[in-house]
JSON list of N, CA and C in Angstrom, two decimals:
[
{"chain": "A", "resi": 1, "resn": "UNK", "atom": "N", "xyz": [215.17, 91.56, 169.34]},
{"chain": "A", "resi": 1, "resn": "UNK", "atom": "CA", "xyz": [215.22, 92.38, 168.17]},
{"chain": "A", "resi": 1, "resn": "UNK", "atom": "C", "xyz": [214.14, 91.90, 167.20]},
{"chain": "A", "resi": 2, "resn": "UNK", "atom": "N", "xyz": [213.49, 92.84, 166.55]},
{"chain": "A", "resi": 2, "resn": "UNK", "atom": "CA", "xyz": [212.44, 92.53, 165.60]},
{"chain": "A", "resi": 2, "resn": "UNK", "atom": "C", "xyz": [212.64, 93.42, 164.38]},
{"chain": "A", "resi": 3, "resn": "UNK", "atom": "N", "xyz": [212.63, 92.83, 163.19]},
{"chain": "A", "resi": 3, "resn": "UNK", "atom": "CA", "xyz": [212.84, 93.57, 161.96]},
{"chain": "A", "resi": 3, "resn": "UNK", "atom": "C", "xyz": [211.98, 92.98, 160.86]},
{"chain": "A", "resi": 4, "resn": "UNK", "atom": "N", "xyz": [211.62, 93.82, 159.90]},
{"chain": "A", "resi": 4, "resn": "UNK", "atom": "CA", "xyz": [210.90, 93.34, 158.73]},
{"chain": "A", "resi": 4, "resn": "UNK", "atom": "C", "xyz": [211.53, 93.98, 157.50]},
{"chain": "A", "resi": 5, "resn": "UNK", "atom": "N", "xyz": [211.68, 93.20, 156.44]},
{"chain": "A", "resi": 5, "resn": "UNK", "atom": "CA", "xyz": [212.23, 93.71, 155.20]},
{"chain": "A", "resi": 5, "resn": "UNK", "atom": "C", "xyz": [211.15, 93.72, 154.14]},
{"chain": "A", "resi": 6, "resn": "UNK", "atom": "N", "xyz": [211.13, 94.78, 153.34]},
{"chain": "A", "resi": 6, "resn": "UNK", "atom": "CA", "xyz": [210.18, 94.92, 152.23]},
{"chain": "A", "resi": 6, "resn": "UNK", "atom": "C", "xyz": [210.99, 94.84, 150.95]},
{"chain": "A", "resi": 7, "resn": "UNK", "atom": "N", "xyz": [210.75, 93.81, 150.15]},
{"chain": "A", "resi": 7, "resn": "UNK", "atom": "CA", "xyz": [211.51, 93.61, 148.93]},
{"chain": "A", "resi": 7, "resn": "UNK", "atom": "C", "xyz": [210.54, 93.21, 147.82]},
{"chain": "A", "resi": 8, "resn": "UNK", "atom": "N", "xyz": [210.65, 93.85, 146.70]},
{"chain": "A", "resi": 8, "resn": "UNK", "atom": "CA", "xyz": [209.86, 93.48, 145.52]},
{"chain": "A", "resi": 8, "resn": "UNK", "atom": "C", "xyz": [210.68, 92.56, 144.63]},
{"chain": "A", "resi": 9, "resn": "UNK", "atom": "N", "xyz": [209.98, 91.79, 143.82]},
{"chain": "A", "resi": 9, "resn": "UNK", "atom": "CA", "xyz": [210.67, 90.99, 142.82]},
{"chain": "A", "resi": 9, "resn": "UNK", "atom": "C", "xyz": [211.26, 91.88, 141.73]},
{"chain": "A", "resi": 10, "resn": "UNK", "atom": "N", "xyz": [212.21, 91.36, 141.00]},
{"chain": "A", "resi": 10, "resn": "UNK", "atom": "CA", "xyz": [212.83, 92.10, 139.90]},
{"chain": "A", "resi": 10, "resn": "UNK", "atom": "C", "xyz": [211.83, 92.22, 138.74]},
{"chain": "A", "resi": 11, "resn": "UNK", "atom": "N", "xyz": [211.79, 93.36, 138.06]},
{"chain": "A", "resi": 11, "resn": "UNK", "atom": "CA", "xyz": [210.87, 93.52, 136.93]},
{"chain": "A", "resi": 11, "resn": "UNK", "atom": "C", "xyz": [210.98, 92.42, 135.88]},
{"chain": "A", "resi": 12, "resn": "UNK", "atom": "N", "xyz": [212.20, 91.94, 135.62]},
{"chain": "A", "resi": 12, "resn": "UNK", "atom": "CA", "xyz": [212.37, 90.88, 134.63]},
{"chain": "A", "resi": 12, "resn": "UNK", "atom": "C", "xyz": [211.65, 89.60, 135.03]},
{"chain": "A", "resi": 13, "resn": "UNK", "atom": "N", "xyz": [211.57, 89.31, 136.32]},
{"chain": "A", "resi": 13, "resn": "UNK", "atom": "CA", "xyz": [210.84, 88.12, 136.77]},
{"chain": "A", "resi": 13, "resn": "UNK", "atom": "C", "xyz": [209.36, 88.23, 136.43]},
{"chain": "A", "resi": 14, "resn": "UNK", "atom": "N", "xyz": [208.77, 89.38, 136.69]},
{"chain": "A", "resi": 14, "resn": "UNK", "atom": "CA", "xyz": [207.36, 89.57, 136.37]},
{"chain": "A", "resi": 14, "resn": "UNK", "atom": "C", "xyz": [207.13, 89.49, 134.86]},
{"chain": "A", "resi": 15, "resn": "UNK", "atom": "N", "xyz": [208.01, 90.11, 134.08]},
{"chain": "A", "resi": 15, "resn": "UNK", "atom": "CA", "xyz": [207.86, 90.07, 132.63]},
{"chain": "A", "resi": 15, "resn": "UNK", "atom": "C", "xyz": [208.03, 88.65, 132.09]},
{"chain": "A", "resi": 16, "resn": "UNK", "atom": "N", "xyz": [208.89, 87.87, 132.72]},
{"chain": "A", "resi": 16, "resn": "UNK", "atom": "CA", "xyz": [209.05, 86.46, 132.32]},
{"chain": "A", "resi": 16, "resn": "UNK", "atom": "C", "xyz": [207.75, 85.69, 132.57]},
{"chain": "A", "resi": 17, "resn": "UNK", "atom": "N", "xyz": [207.14, 85.89, 133.74]},
{"chain": "A", "resi": 17, "resn": "UNK", "atom": "CA", "xyz": [205.87, 85.22, 134.02]},
{"chain": "A", "resi": 17, "resn": "UNK", "atom": "C", "xyz": [204.81, 85.63, 133.01]},
{"chain": "A", "resi": 18, "resn": "UNK", "atom": "N", "xyz": [204.83, 86.89, 132.62]},
{"chain": "A", "resi": 18, "resn": "UNK", "atom": "CA", "xyz": [203.88, 87.38, 131.63]},
{"chain": "A", "resi": 18, "resn": "UNK", "atom": "C", "xyz": [204.08, 86.66, 130.30]},
{"chain": "A", "resi": 19, "resn": "UNK", "atom": "N", "xyz": [205.33, 86.51, 129.89]},
{"chain": "A", "resi": 19, "resn": "UNK", "atom": "CA", "xyz": [205.62, 85.83, 128.62]},
{"chain": "A", "resi": 19, "resn": "UNK", "atom": "C", "xyz": [205.23, 84.36, 128.66]},
{"chain": "A", "resi": 20, "resn": "UNK", "atom": "N", "xyz": [205.12, 83.79, 129.84]},
{"chain": "A", "resi": 20, "resn": "UNK", "atom": "CA", "xyz": [204.70, 82.39, 129.96]},
{"chain": "A", "resi": 20, "resn": "UNK", "atom": "C", "xyz": [203.20, 82.21, 129.76]},
{"chain": "A", "resi": 21, "resn": "UNK", "atom": "N", "xyz": [202.47, 83.32, 129.63]},
{"chain": "A", "resi": 21, "resn": "UNK", "atom": "CA", "xyz": [201.07, 83.18, 129.28]},
{"chain": "A", "resi": 21, "resn": "UNK", "atom": "C", "xyz": [200.06, 84.02, 130.03]},
{"chain": "A", "resi": 22, "resn": "UNK", "atom": "N", "xyz": [200.48, 84.79, 131.02]},
{"chain": "A", "resi": 22, "resn": "UNK", "atom": "CA", "xyz": [199.51, 85.61, 131.74]},
{"chain": "A", "resi": 22, "resn": "UNK", "atom": "C", "xyz": [199.96, 87.06, 131.69]},
{"chain": "A", "resi": 23, "resn": "UNK", "atom": "N", "xyz": [199.39, 87.81, 130.75]},
{"chain": "A", "resi": 23, "resn": "UNK", "atom": "CA", "xyz": [199.78, 89.21, 130.56]},
{"chain": "A", "resi": 23, "resn": "UNK", "atom": "C", "xyz": [199.54, 90.07, 131.79]},
{"chain": "A", "resi": 24, "resn": "UNK", "atom": "N", "xyz": [198.67, 89.63, 132.70]},
{"chain": "A", "resi": 24, "resn": "UNK", "atom": "CA", "xyz": [198.38, 90.42, 133.89]},
{"chain": "A", "resi": 24, "resn": "UNK", "atom": "C", "xyz": [199.54, 90.43, 134.89]},
{"chain": "A", "resi": 25, "resn": "UNK", "atom": "N", "xyz": [200.54, 89.56, 134.68]},
{"chain": "A", "resi": 25, "resn": "UNK", "atom": "CA", "xyz": [201.68, 89.50, 135.61]},
{"chain": "A", "resi": 25, "resn": "UNK", "atom": "C", "xyz": [202.90, 90.27, 135.12]},
{"chain": "A", "resi": 26, "resn": "UNK", "atom": "N", "xyz": [202.78, 91.06, 134.06]},
{"chain": "A", "resi": 26, "resn": "UNK", "atom": "CA", "xyz": [203.93, 91.86, 133.62]},
{"chain": "A", "resi": 26, "resn": "UNK", "atom": "C", "xyz": [204.22, 92.92, 134.68]},
{"chain": "A", "resi": 27, "resn": "UNK", "atom": "N", "xyz": [205.45, 93.41, 134.69]},
{"chain": "A", "resi": 27, "resn": "UNK", "atom": "CA", "xyz": [205.82, 94.41, 135.69]},
{"chain": "A", "resi": 27, "resn": "UNK", "atom": "C", "xyz": [204.94, 95.66, 135.57]},
{"chain": "A", "resi": 28, "resn": "UNK", "atom": "N", "xyz": [204.66, 96.06, 134.34]},
{"chain": "A", "resi": 28, "resn": "UNK", "atom": "CA", "xyz": [203.82, 97.25, 134.15]},
{"chain": "A", "resi": 28, "resn": "UNK", "atom": "C", "xyz": [202.42, 97.04, 134.71]},
{"chain": "A", "resi": 29, "resn": "UNK", "atom": "N", "xyz": [201.93, 95.80, 134.72]},
{"chain": "A", "resi": 29, "resn": "UNK", "atom": "CA", "xyz": [200.60, 95.52, 135.25]},
{"chain": "A", "resi": 29, "resn": "UNK", "atom": "C", "xyz": [200.58, 95.44, 136.78]},
{"chain": "A", "resi": 30, "resn": "UNK", "atom": "N", "xyz": [201.65, 94.94, 137.39]},
{"chain": "A", "resi": 30, "resn": "UNK", "atom": "CA", "xyz": [201.66, 94.80, 138.86]},
{"chain": "A", "resi": 30, "resn": "UNK", "atom": "C", "xyz": [202.17, 96.04, 139.58]},
{"chain": "A", "resi": 31, "resn": "UNK", "atom": "N", "xyz": [202.92, 96.90, 138.89]},
{"chain": "A", "resi": 31, "resn": "UNK", "atom": "CA", "xyz": [203.46, 98.10, 139.52]},
{"chain": "A", "resi": 31, "resn": "UNK", "atom": "C", "xyz": [202.39, 98.96, 140.20]},
{"chain": "A", "resi": 32, "resn": "UNK", "atom": "N", "xyz": [201.23, 99.20, 139.58]},
{"chain": "A", "resi": 32, "resn": "UNK", "atom": "CA", "xyz": [200.22, 100.01, 140.27]},
{"chain": "A", "resi": 32, "resn": "UNK", "atom": "C", "xyz": [199.78, 99.41, 141.61]},
{"chain": "A", "resi": 33, "resn": "UNK", "atom": "N", "xyz": [199.79, 98.09, 141.73]},
{"chain": "A", "resi": 33, "resn": "UNK", "atom": "CA", "xyz": [199.40, 97.44, 142.99]},
{"chain": "A", "resi": 33, "resn": "UNK", "atom": "C", "xyz": [200.49, 97.61, 144.06]},
{"chain": "A", "resi": 34, "resn": "UNK", "atom": "N", "xyz": [201.75, 97.54, 143.63]},
{"chain": "A", "resi": 34, "resn": "UNK", "atom": "CA", "xyz": [202.83, 97.84, 144.57]},
{"chain": "A", "resi": 34, "resn": "UNK", "atom": "C", "xyz": [202.69, 99.27, 145.09]},
{"chain": "A", "resi": 35, "resn": "UNK", "atom": "N", "xyz": [202.43, 100.19, 144.18]},
{"chain": "A", "resi": 35, "resn": "UNK", "atom": "CA", "xyz": [202.32, 101.60, 144.56]},
{"chain": "A", "resi": 35, "resn": "UNK", "atom": "C", "xyz": [201.13, 101.83, 145.50]},
{"chain": "A", "resi": 36, "resn": "UNK", "atom": "N", "xyz": [200.01, 101.15, 145.23]},
{"chain": "A", "resi": 36, "resn": "UNK", "atom": "CA", "xyz": [198.84, 101.31, 146.10]},
{"chain": "A", "resi": 36, "resn": "UNK", "atom": "C", "xyz": [199.07, 100.75, 147.49]},
{"chain": "A", "resi": 37, "resn": "UNK", "atom": "N", "xyz": [200.00, 99.80, 147.61]},
{"chain": "A", "resi": 37, "resn": "UNK", "atom": "CA", "xyz": [200.21, 99.14, 148.89]},
{"chain": "A", "resi": 37, "resn": "UNK", "atom": "C", "xyz": [201.17, 99.88, 149.81]},
{"chain": "A", "resi": 38, "resn": "UNK", "atom": "N", "xyz": [201.89, 100.88, 149.30]},
{"chain": "A", "resi": 38, "resn": "UNK", "atom": "CA", "xyz": [202.95, 101.46, 150.11]},
{"chain": "A", "resi": 38, "resn": "UNK", "atom": "C", "xyz": [202.84, 102.98, 150.27]},
{"chain": "A", "resi": 39, "resn": "UNK", "atom": "N", "xyz": [203.45, 103.43, 151.35]},
{"chain": "A", "resi": 39, "resn": "UNK", "atom": "CA", "xyz": [203.74, 104.85, 151.56]},
{"chain": "A", "resi": 39, "resn": "UNK", "atom": "C", "xyz": [205.25, 104.92, 151.73]},
{"chain": "A", "resi": 40, "resn": "UNK", "atom": "N", "xyz": [205.93, 105.44, 150.74]},
{"chain": "A", "resi": 40, "resn": "UNK", "atom": "CA", "xyz": [207.39, 105.51, 150.80]},
{"chain": "A", "resi": 40, "resn": "UNK", "atom": "C", "xyz": [207.80, 106.65, 151.72]},
{"chain": "A", "resi": 41, "resn": "UNK", "atom": "N", "xyz": [208.69, 106.37, 152.65]},
{"chain": "A", "resi": 41, "resn": "UNK", "atom": "CA", "xyz": [209.15, 107.36, 153.62]},
{"chain": "A", "resi": 41, "resn": "UNK", "atom": "C", "xyz": [210.66, 107.54, 153.53]},
{"chain": "A", "resi": 42, "resn": "UNK", "atom": "N", "xyz": [211.19, 107.37, 152.33]},
{"chain": "A", "resi": 42, "resn": "UNK", "atom": "CA", "xyz": [212.62, 107.55, 152.06]},
{"chain": "A", "resi": 42, "resn": "UNK", "atom": "C", "xyz": [212.74, 108.80, 151.20]},
{"chain": "A", "resi": 43, "resn": "UNK", "atom": "N", "xyz": [213.34, 109.84, 151.74]},
{"chain": "A", "resi": 43, "resn": "UNK", "atom": "CA", "xyz": [213.37, 111.14, 151.06]},
{"chain": "A", "resi": 43, "resn": "UNK", "atom": "C", "xyz": [213.84, 111.05, 149.62]},
{"chain": "A", "resi": 44, "resn": "UNK", "atom": "N", "xyz": [214.91, 110.31, 149.35]},
{"chain": "A", "resi": 44, "resn": "UNK", "atom": "CA", "xyz": [215.46, 110.27, 148.00]},
{"chain": "A", "resi": 44, "resn": "UNK", "atom": "C", "xyz": [214.55, 109.53, 147.01]},
{"chain": "A", "resi": 45, "resn": "UNK", "atom": "N", "xyz": [213.52, 108.82, 147.51]},
{"chain": "A", "resi": 45, "resn": "UNK", "atom": "CA", "xyz": [212.61, 108.08, 146.63]},
{"chain": "A", "resi": 45, "resn": "UNK", "atom": "C", "xyz": [211.21, 108.67, 146.56]},
{"chain": "A", "resi": 46, "resn": "UNK", "atom": "N", "xyz": [210.95, 109.74, 147.30]},
{"chain": "A", "resi": 46, "resn": "UNK", "atom": "CA", "xyz": [209.59, 110.28, 147.38]},
{"chain": "A", "resi": 46, "resn": "UNK", "atom": "C", "xyz": [209.06, 110.78, 146.04]},
{"chain": "A", "resi": 47, "resn": "UNK", "atom": "N", "xyz": [209.91, 111.19, 145.12]},
{"chain": "A", "resi": 47, "resn": "UNK", "atom": "CA", "xyz": [209.46, 111.67, 143.82]},
{"chain": "A", "resi": 47, "resn": "UNK", "atom": "C", "xyz": [209.56, 110.60, 142.73]},
{"chain": "A", "resi": 48, "resn": "UNK", "atom": "N", "xyz": [209.90, 109.39, 143.10]},
{"chain": "A", "resi": 48, "resn": "UNK", "atom": "CA", "xyz": [210.02, 108.30, 142.14]},
{"chain": "A", "resi": 48, "resn": "UNK", "atom": "C", "xyz": [208.64, 107.83, 141.70]},
{"chain": "A", "resi": 49, "resn": "UNK", "atom": "N", "xyz": [208.49, 107.58, 140.40]},
{"chain": "A", "resi": 49, "resn": "UNK", "atom": "CA", "xyz": [207.20, 107.07, 139.92]},
{"chain": "A", "resi": 49, "resn": "UNK", "atom": "C", "xyz": [207.04, 105.56, 140.18]},
{"chain": "A", "resi": 50, "resn": "UNK", "atom": "N", "xyz": [208.02, 104.95, 140.83]},
{"chain": "A", "resi": 50, "resn": "UNK", "atom": "CA", "xyz": [207.95, 103.53, 141.17]},
{"chain": "A", "resi": 50, "resn": "UNK", "atom": "C", "xyz": [207.38, 103.28, 142.57]},
{"chain": "A", "resi": 51, "resn": "UNK", "atom": "N", "xyz": [207.10, 104.33, 143.34]},
{"chain": "A", "resi": 51, "resn": "UNK", "atom": "CA", "xyz": [206.65, 104.17, 144.72]},
{"chain": "A", "resi": 51, "resn": "UNK", "atom": "C", "xyz": [205.38, 104.95, 144.99]},
{"chain": "A", "resi": 52, "resn": "UNK", "atom": "N", "xyz": [204.60, 104.45, 145.95]},
{"chain": "A", "resi": 52, "resn": "UNK", "atom": "CA", "xyz": [203.33, 105.07, 146.30]},
{"chain": "A", "resi": 52, "resn": "UNK", "atom": "C", "xyz": [203.42, 105.94, 147.54]},
{"chain": "A", "resi": 53, "resn": "UNK", "atom": "N", "xyz": [202.31, 106.64, 147.81]},
{"chain": "A", "resi": 53, "resn": "UNK", "atom": "CA", "xyz": [202.30, 107.62, 148.91]},
{"chain": "A", "resi": 53, "resn": "UNK", "atom": "C", "xyz": [201.10, 107.48, 149.83]},
{"chain": "A", "resi": 54, "resn": "UNK", "atom": "N", "xyz": [200.18, 106.58, 149.54]},
{"chain": "A", "resi": 54, "resn": "UNK", "atom": "CA", "xyz": [198.94, 106.50, 150.33]},
{"chain": "A", "resi": 54, "resn": "UNK", "atom": "C", "xyz": [198.59, 105.10, 150.80]},
{"chain": "A", "resi": 55, "resn": "UNK", "atom": "N", "xyz": [199.52, 104.17, 150.74]},
{"chain": "A", "resi": 55, "resn": "UNK", "atom": "CA", "xyz": [199.21, 102.79, 151.09]},
{"chain": "A", "resi": 55, "resn": "UNK", "atom": "C", "xyz": [199.43, 102.46, 152.55]},
{"chain": "A", "resi": 56, "resn": "UNK", "atom": "N", "xyz": [199.01, 101.27, 152.96]},
{"chain": "A", "resi": 56, "resn": "UNK", "atom": "CA", "xyz": [199.10, 100.87, 154.36]},
{"chain": "A", "resi": 56, "resn": "UNK", "atom": "C", "xyz": [200.51, 100.48, 154.81]},
{"chain": "A", "resi": 57, "resn": "UNK", "atom": "N", "xyz": [201.42, 100.14, 153.89]},
{"chain": "A", "resi": 57, "resn": "UNK", "atom": "CA", "xyz": [202.78, 99.76, 154.26]},
{"chain": "A", "resi": 57, "resn": "UNK", "atom": "C", "xyz": [203.68, 100.99, 154.26]},
{"chain": "A", "resi": 58, "resn": "UNK", "atom": "N", "xyz": [204.19, 101.37, 155.40]},
{"chain": "A", "resi": 58, "resn": "UNK", "atom": "CA", "xyz": [205.09, 102.52, 155.51]},
{"chain": "A", "resi": 58, "resn": "UNK", "atom": "C", "xyz": [206.52, 102.01, 155.36]},
{"chain": "A", "resi": 59, "resn": "UNK", "atom": "N", "xyz": [207.13, 102.34, 154.23]},
{"chain": "A", "resi": 59, "resn": "UNK", "atom": "CA", "xyz": [208.44, 101.82, 153.86]},
{"chain": "A", "resi": 59, "resn": "UNK", "atom": "C", "xyz": [209.51, 102.84, 154.21]},
{"chain": "A", "resi": 60, "resn": "UNK", "atom": "N", "xyz": [210.48, 102.41, 155.04]},
{"chain": "A", "resi": 60, "resn": "UNK", "atom": "CA", "xyz": [211.59, 103.27, 155.45]},
{"chain": "A", "resi": 60, "resn": "UNK", "atom": "C", "xyz": [212.90, 102.55, 155.17]},
{"chain": "A", "resi": 61, "resn": "UNK", "atom": "N", "xyz": [214.01, 103.23, 155.44]},
{"chain": "A", "resi": 61, "resn": "UNK", "atom": "CA", "xyz": [215.33, 102.63, 155.35]},
{"chain": "A", "resi": 61, "resn": "UNK", "atom": "C", "xyz": [215.93, 102.55, 156.74]},
{"chain": "A", "resi": 62, "resn": "UNK", "atom": "N", "xyz": [216.75, 101.55, 156.96]},
{"chain": "A", "resi": 62, "resn": "UNK", "atom": "CA", "xyz": [217.47, 101.50, 158.22]},
{"chain": "A", "resi": 62, "resn": "UNK", "atom": "C", "xyz": [218.61, 102.52, 158.15]},
{"chain": "A", "resi": 63, "resn": "UNK", "atom": "N", "xyz": [218.78, 103.26, 159.21]},
{"chain": "A", "resi": 63, "resn": "UNK", "atom": "CA", "xyz": [219.83, 104.27, 159.27]},
{"chain": "A", "resi": 63, "resn": "UNK", "atom": "C", "xyz": [221.17, 103.61, 159.61]},
{"chain": "A", "resi": 64, "resn": "UNK", "atom": "N", "xyz": [222.26, 104.02, 158.96]},
{"chain": "A", "resi": 64, "resn": "UNK", "atom": "CA", "xyz": [223.57, 103.41, 159.24]},
{"chain": "A", "resi": 64, "resn": "UNK", "atom": "C", "xyz": [223.94, 103.42, 160.72]},
{"chain": "A", "resi": 65, "resn": "UNK", "atom": "N", "xyz": [223.54, 104.45, 161.46]},
{"chain": "A", "resi": 65, "resn": "UNK", "atom": "CA", "xyz": [223.87, 104.48, 162.88]},
{"chain": "A", "resi": 65, "resn": "UNK", "atom": "C", "xyz": [223.15, 103.37, 163.63]},
{"chain": "A", "resi": 66, "resn": "UNK", "atom": "N", "xyz": [221.93, 103.06, 163.22]},
{"chain": "A", "resi": 66, "resn": "UNK", "atom": "CA", "xyz": [221.20, 101.97, 163.86]},
{"chain": "A", "resi": 66, "resn": "UNK", "atom": "C", "xyz": [221.82, 100.63, 163.53]},
{"chain": "A", "resi": 67, "resn": "UNK", "atom": "N", "xyz": [222.31, 100.48, 162.30]},
{"chain": "A", "resi": 67, "resn": "UNK", "atom": "CA", "xyz": [222.97, 99.25, 161.91]},
{"chain": "A", "resi": 67, "resn": "UNK", "atom": "C", "xyz": [224.24, 99.04, 162.73]},
{"chain": "A", "resi": 68, "resn": "UNK", "atom": "N", "xyz": [224.97, 100.12, 162.98]},
{"chain": "A", "resi": 68, "resn": "UNK", "atom": "CA", "xyz": [226.17, 100.03, 163.82]},
{"chain": "A", "resi": 68, "resn": "UNK", "atom": "C", "xyz": [225.83, 99.59, 165.22]},
{"chain": "A", "resi": 69, "resn": "UNK", "atom": "N", "xyz": [224.72, 100.06, 165.76]},
{"chain": "A", "resi": 69, "resn": "UNK", "atom": "CA", "xyz": [224.29, 99.64, 167.10]},
{"chain": "A", "resi": 69, "resn": "UNK", "atom": "C", "xyz": [223.98, 98.15, 167.12]},
{"chain": "A", "resi": 70, "resn": "UNK", "atom": "N", "xyz": [223.42, 97.62, 166.04]},
{"chain": "A", "resi": 70, "resn": "UNK", "atom": "CA", "xyz": [223.12, 96.19, 165.99]},
{"chain": "A", "resi": 70, "resn": "UNK", "atom": "C", "xyz": [224.41, 95.37, 165.97]},
{"chain": "A", "resi": 71, "resn": "UNK", "atom": "N", "xyz": [225.40, 95.84, 165.24]},
{"chain": "A", "resi": 71, "resn": "UNK", "atom": "CA", "xyz": [226.67, 95.11, 165.16]},
{"chain": "A", "resi": 71, "resn": "UNK", "atom": "C", "xyz": [227.38, 95.05, 166.50]},
{"chain": "A", "resi": 72, "resn": "UNK", "atom": "N", "xyz": [227.25, 96.11, 167.28]},
{"chain": "A", "resi": 72, "resn": "UNK", "atom": "CA", "xyz": [227.95, 96.14, 168.56]},
{"chain": "A", "resi": 72, "resn": "UNK", "atom": "C", "xyz": [227.21, 95.39, 169.66]},
{"chain": "A", "resi": 73, "resn": "UNK", "atom": "N", "xyz": [225.98, 94.99, 169.39]},
{"chain": "A", "resi": 73, "resn": "UNK", "atom": "CA", "xyz": [225.18, 94.30, 170.42]},
{"chain": "A", "resi": 73, "resn": "UNK", "atom": "C", "xyz": [225.64, 92.88, 170.63]}
]
């Protein structure tokens, strides 16, 4: 079995780093880079302004039926 998870840090973490002295690390500053890096392939998130559509990382969700197959293995 092979799996990969795509997880971003919490916005508050980035804003905390920004308050420590580097304004370029605020969530508002890094969000465009997250968006540039991904192509969201989750229907309910396709219209979200937090996700991109033209990046090299194709982000999907695991389907509950597939998760059930893993549990029974």
